[in-house]
PDB file of C-alpha atoms in Angstrom:
ATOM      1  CA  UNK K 296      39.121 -43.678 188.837  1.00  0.00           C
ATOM      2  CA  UNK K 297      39.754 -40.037 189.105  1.00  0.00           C
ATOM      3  CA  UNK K 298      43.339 -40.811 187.956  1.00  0.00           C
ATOM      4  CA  UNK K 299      41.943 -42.387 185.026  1.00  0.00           C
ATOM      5  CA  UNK K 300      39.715 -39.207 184.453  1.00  0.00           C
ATOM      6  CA  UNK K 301      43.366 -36.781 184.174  1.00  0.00           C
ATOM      7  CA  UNK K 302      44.630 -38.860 181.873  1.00  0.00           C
ATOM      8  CA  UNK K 303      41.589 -38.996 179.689  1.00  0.00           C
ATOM      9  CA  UNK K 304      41.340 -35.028 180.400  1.00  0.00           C
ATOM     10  CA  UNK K 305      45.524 -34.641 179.344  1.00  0.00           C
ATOM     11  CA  UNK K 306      44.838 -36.792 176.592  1.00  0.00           C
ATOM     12  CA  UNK K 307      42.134 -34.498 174.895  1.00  0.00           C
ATOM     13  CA  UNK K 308      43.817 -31.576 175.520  1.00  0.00           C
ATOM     14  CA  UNK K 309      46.564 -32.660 173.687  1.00  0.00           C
ATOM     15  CA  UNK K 310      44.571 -33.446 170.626  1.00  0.00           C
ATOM     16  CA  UNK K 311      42.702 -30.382 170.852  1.00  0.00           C
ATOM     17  CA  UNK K 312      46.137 -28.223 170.987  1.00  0.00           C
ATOM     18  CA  UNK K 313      46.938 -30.843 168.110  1.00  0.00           C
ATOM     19  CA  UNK K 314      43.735 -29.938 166.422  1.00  0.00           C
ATOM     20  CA  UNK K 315      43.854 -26.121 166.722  1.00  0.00           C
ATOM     21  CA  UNK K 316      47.551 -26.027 165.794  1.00  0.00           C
ATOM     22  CA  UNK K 317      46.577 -27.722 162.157  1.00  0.00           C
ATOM     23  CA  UNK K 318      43.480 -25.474 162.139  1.00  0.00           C
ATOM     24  CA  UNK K 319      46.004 -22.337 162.421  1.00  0.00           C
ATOM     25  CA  UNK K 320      48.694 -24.060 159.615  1.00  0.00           C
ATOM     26  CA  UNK K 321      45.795 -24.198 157.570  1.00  0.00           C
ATOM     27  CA  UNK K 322      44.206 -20.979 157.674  1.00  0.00           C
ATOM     28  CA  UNK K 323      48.053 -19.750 156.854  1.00  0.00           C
ATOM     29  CA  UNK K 324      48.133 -21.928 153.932  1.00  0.00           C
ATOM     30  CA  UNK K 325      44.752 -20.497 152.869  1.00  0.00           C
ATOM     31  CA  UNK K 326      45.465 -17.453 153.281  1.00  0.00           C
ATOM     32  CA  UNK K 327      49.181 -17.794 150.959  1.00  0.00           C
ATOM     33  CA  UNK K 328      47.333 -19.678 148.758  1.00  0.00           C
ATOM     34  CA  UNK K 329      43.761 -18.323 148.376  1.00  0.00           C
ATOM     35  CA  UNK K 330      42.919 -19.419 144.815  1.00  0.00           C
ATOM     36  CA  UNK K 331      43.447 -22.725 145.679  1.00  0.00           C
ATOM     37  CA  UNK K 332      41.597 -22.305 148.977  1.00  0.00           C
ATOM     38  CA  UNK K 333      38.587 -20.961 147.464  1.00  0.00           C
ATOM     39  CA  UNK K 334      38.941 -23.538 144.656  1.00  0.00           C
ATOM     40  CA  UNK K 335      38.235 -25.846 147.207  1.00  0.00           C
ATOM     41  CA  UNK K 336      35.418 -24.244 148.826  1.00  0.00           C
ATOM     42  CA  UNK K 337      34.041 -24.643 145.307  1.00  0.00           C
ATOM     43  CA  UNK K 338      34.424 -28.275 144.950  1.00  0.00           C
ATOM     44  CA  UNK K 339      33.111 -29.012 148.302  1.00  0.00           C
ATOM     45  CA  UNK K 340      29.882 -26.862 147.512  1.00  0.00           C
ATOM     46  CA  UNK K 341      29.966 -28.953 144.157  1.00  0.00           C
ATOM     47  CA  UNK K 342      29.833 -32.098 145.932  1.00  0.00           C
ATOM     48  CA  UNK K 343      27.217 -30.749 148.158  1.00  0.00           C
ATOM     49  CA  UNK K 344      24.298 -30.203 145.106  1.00  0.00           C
ATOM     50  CA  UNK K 345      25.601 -33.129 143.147  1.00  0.00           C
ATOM     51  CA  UNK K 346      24.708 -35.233 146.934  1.00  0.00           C
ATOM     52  CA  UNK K 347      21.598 -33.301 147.097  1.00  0.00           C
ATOM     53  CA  UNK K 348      20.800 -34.334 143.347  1.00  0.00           C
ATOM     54  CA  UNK K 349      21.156 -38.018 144.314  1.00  0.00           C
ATOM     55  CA  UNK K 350      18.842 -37.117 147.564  1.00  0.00           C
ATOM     56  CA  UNK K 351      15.992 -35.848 145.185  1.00  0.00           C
ATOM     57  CA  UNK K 352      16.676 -38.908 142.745  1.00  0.00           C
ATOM     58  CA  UNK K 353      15.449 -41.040 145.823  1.00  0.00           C
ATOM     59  CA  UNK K 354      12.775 -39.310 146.653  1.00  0.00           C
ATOM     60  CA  UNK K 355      11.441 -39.132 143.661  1.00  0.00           C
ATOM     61  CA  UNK K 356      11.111 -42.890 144.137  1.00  0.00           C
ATOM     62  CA  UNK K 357       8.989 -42.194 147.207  1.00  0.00           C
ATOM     63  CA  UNK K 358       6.645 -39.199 146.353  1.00  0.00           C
ATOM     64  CA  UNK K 359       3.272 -39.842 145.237  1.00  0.00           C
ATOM     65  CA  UNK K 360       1.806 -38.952 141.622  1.00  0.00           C
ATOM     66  CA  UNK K 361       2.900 -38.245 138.569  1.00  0.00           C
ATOM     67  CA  UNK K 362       3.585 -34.602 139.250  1.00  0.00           C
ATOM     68  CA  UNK K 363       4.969 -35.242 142.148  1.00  0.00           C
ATOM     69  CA  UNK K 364       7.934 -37.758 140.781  1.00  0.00           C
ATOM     70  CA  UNK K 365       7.983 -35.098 137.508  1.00  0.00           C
ATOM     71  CA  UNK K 366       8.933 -32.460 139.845  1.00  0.00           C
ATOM     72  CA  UNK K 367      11.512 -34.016 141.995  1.00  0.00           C
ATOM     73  CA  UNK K 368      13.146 -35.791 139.130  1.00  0.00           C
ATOM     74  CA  UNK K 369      13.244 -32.483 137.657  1.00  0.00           C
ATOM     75  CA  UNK K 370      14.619 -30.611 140.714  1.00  0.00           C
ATOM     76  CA  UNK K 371      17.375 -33.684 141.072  1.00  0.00           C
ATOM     77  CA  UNK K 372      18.418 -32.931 137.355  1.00  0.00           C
ATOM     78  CA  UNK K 373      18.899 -29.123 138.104  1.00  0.00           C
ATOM     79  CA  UNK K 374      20.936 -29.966 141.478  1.00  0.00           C
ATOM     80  CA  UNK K 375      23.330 -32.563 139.738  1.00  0.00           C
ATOM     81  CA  UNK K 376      23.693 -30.607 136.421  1.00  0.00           C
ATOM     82  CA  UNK K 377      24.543 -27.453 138.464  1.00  0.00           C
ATOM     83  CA  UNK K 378      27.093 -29.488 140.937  1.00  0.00           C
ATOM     84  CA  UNK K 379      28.719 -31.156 137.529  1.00  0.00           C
ATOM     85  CA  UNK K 380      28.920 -28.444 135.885  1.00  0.00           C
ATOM     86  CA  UNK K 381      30.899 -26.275 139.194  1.00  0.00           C
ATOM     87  CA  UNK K 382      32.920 -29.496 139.783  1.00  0.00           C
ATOM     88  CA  UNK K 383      34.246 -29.608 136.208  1.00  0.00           C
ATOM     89  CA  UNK K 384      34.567 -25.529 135.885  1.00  0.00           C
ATOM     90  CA  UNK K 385      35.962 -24.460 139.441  1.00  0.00           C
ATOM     91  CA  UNK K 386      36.874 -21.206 138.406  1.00  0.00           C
ATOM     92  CA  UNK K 387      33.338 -20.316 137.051  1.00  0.00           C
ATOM     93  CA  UNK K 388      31.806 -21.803 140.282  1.00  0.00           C
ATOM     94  CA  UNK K 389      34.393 -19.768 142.084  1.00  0.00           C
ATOM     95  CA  UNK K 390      33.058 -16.448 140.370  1.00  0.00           C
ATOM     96  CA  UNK K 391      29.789 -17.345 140.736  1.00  0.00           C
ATOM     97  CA  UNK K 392      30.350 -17.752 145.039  1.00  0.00           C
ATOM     98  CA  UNK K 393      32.152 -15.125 144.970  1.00  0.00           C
ATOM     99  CA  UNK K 394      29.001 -12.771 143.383  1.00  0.00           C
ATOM    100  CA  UNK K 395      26.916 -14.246 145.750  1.00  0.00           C
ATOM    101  CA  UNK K 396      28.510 -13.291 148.519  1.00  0.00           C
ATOM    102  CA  UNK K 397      28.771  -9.895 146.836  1.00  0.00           C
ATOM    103  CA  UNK K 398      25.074  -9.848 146.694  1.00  0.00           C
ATOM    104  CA  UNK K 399      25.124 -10.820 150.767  1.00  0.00           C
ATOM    105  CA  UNK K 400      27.247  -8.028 151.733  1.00  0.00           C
ATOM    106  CA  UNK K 401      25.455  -5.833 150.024  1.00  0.00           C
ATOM    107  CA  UNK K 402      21.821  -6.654 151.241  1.00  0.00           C
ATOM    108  CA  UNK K 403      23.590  -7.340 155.058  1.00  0.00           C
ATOM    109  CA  UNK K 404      24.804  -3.614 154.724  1.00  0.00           C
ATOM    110  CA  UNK K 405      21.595  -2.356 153.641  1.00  0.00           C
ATOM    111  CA  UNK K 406      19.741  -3.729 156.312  1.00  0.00           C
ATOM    112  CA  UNK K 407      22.487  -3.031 159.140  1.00  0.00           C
ATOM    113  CA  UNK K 408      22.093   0.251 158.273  1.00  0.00           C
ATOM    114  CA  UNK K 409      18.551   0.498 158.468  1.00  0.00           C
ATOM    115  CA  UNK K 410      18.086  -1.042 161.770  1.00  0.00           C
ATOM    116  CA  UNK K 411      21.452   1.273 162.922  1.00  0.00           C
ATOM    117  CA  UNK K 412      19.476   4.206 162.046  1.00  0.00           C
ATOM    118  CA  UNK K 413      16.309   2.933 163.290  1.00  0.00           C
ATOM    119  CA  UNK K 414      18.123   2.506 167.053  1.00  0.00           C
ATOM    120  CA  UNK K 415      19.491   5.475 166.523  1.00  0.00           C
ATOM    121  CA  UNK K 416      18.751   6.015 169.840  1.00  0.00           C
ATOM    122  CA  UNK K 417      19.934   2.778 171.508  1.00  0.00           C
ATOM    123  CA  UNK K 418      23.628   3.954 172.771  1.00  0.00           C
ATOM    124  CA  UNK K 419      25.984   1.687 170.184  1.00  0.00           C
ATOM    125  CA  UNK K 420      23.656   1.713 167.514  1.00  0.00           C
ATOM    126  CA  UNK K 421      26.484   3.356 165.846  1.00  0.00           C
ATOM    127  CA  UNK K 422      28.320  -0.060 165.528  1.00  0.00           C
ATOM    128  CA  UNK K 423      25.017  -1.439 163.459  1.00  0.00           C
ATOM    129  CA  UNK K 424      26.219   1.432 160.953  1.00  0.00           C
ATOM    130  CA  UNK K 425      29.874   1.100 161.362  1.00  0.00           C
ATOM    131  CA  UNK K 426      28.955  -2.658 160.330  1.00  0.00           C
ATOM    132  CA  UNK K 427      26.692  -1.429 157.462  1.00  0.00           C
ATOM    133  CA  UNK K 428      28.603   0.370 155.813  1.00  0.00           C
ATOM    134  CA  UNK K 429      32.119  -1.913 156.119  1.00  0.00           C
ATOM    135  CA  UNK K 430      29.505  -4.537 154.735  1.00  0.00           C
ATOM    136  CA  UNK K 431      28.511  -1.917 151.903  1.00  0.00           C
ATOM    137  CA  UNK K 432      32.107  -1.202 150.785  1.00  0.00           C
ATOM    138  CA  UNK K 433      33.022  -4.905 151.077  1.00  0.00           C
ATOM    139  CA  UNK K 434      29.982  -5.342 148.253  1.00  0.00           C
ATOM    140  CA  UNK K 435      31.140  -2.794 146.189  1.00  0.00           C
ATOM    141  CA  UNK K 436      34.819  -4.304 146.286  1.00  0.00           C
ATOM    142  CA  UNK K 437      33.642  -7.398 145.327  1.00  0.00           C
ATOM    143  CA  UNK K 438      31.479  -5.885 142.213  1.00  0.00           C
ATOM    144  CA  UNK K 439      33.993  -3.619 141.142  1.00  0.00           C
ATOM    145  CA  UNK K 440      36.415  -6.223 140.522  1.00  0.00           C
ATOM    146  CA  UNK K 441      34.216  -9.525 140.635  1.00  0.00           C
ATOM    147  CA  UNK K 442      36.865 -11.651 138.372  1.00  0.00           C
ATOM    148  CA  UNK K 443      40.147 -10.547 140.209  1.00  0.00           C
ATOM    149  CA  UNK K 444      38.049 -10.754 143.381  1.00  0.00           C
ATOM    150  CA  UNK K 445      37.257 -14.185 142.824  1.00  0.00           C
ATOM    151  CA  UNK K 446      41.074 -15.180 142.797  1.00  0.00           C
ATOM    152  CA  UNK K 447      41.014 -14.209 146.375  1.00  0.00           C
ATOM    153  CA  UNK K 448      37.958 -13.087 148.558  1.00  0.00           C
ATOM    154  CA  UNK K 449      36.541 -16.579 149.488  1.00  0.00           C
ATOM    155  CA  UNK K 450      39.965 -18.064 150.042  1.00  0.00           C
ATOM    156  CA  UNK K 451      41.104 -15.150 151.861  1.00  0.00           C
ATOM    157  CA  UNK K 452      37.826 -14.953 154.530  1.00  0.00           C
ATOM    158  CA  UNK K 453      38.014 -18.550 154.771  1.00  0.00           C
ATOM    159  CA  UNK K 454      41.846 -18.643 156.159  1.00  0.00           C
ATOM    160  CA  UNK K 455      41.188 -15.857 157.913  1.00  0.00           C
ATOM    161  CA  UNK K 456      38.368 -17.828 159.469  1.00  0.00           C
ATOM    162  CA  UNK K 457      40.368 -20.961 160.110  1.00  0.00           C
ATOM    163  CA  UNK K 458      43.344 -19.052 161.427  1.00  0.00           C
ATOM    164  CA  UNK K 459      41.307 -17.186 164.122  1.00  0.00           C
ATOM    165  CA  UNK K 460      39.237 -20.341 165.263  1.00  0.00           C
ATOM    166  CA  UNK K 461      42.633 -22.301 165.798  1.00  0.00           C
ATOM    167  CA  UNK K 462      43.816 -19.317 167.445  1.00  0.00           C
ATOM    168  CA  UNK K 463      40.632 -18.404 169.416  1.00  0.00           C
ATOM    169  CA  UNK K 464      40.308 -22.584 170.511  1.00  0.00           C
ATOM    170  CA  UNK K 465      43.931 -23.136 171.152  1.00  0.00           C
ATOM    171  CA  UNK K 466      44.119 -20.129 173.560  1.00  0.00           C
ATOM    172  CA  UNK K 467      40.497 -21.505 175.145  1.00  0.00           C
ATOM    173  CA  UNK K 468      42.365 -24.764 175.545  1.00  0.00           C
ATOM    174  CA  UNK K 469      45.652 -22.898 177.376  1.00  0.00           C
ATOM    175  CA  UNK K 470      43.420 -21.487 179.352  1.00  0.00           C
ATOM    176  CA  UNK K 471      41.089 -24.021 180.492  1.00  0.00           C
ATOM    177  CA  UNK K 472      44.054 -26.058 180.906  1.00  0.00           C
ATOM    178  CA  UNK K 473      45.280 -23.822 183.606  1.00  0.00           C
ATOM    179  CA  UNK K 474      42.377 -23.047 185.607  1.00  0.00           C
ATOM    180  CA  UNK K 475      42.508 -26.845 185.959  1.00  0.00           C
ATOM    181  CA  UNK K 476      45.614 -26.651 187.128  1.00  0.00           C
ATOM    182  CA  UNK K 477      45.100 -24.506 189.451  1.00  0.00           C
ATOM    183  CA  UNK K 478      41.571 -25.384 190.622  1.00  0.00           C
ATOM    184  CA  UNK K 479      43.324 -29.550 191.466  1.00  0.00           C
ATOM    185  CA  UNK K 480      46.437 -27.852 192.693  1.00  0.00           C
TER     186      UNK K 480
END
């Protein structure tokens, strides 16, 4: 049995390391090719309120009352005209992500800053600011150039993202991998 158990545990590993390796090719890709990495982002979030149009569709079926089935009916048309309307206009779905992340920086600063001064004197409560401001000039980035941005922010963050989880789980994997190896040896 136990032998049965390595070959299970090699197995995995290898499609992990398979796994993280496509994770890291990807987050390359998105990061040479941002536009079309954040398009994507954009279609997938379009798919997401066009499914959660359909969602509210059903339950309007199963709500009681008038207002009830008015209001979720209503609330499914806003989901699935919104989702429609990013699907068939990436770019302006795009630009519209992009400010709202714009908008997240900027209240994420704010508040990092805030509770960084309010621990002022917690020792490292200079990171909270450090973290506010980079946030804050992030924002301003963003807003200063929303349209170019938009070209590149969310398909940059998201390959970097990808890149460093492939990187961060493959190395996990090379590691784990040899404390096994040296915990059966």
């Amino acid at each position: 049995m136990a032998g049965t158990e390595v070959v299970a545990t090699e197995r995995s590993h290898g499609v992990s390391i398979a796994i993280s390796v496509l994770m890291i090719v990807l987050g390359f890709l998105a990061l040479a090719m941002p536009l079309v990495a954040g398009v994507a982002v954009t279609a997938i979030f379009a798919w997401g309120l066009i499914l959660m149009g359909f969602l509210h569709l059903v339950f309007a079926w199963q709500v009681r009352g008038v207002g009830a089935h008015l209001w979720e009916f209503l609330v499914a048309l806003v989901y699935l005209f919104c989702g429609i309307y990013t699907f068939m206009h990436p770019l302006a779905g795009l630009v519209g992500l992009t400010a709202i992340l714009g908008v997240y920086l900027l209240i994420k600063g704010i508040m990092e800053i805030v509770g960084g001064l309010a621990a002022r004197s917690i020792p490292g409560s200079g990171w909270l600011l450090l973290d506010g401001v980079i946030s804050l000039v992030l924002s301003c980035i963003i807003w200063a150039h929303v349209l170019a941005a938009a070209t590149w922010v969310i398909g940059t963050l998201l390959g970097f993202s990808i890149l460093f989880t492939g990187f961060s789980r493959l190395l996990l994997l090379m590691s784990v991998k040899r404390a096994y190896r040296t915990a059966t040896v």
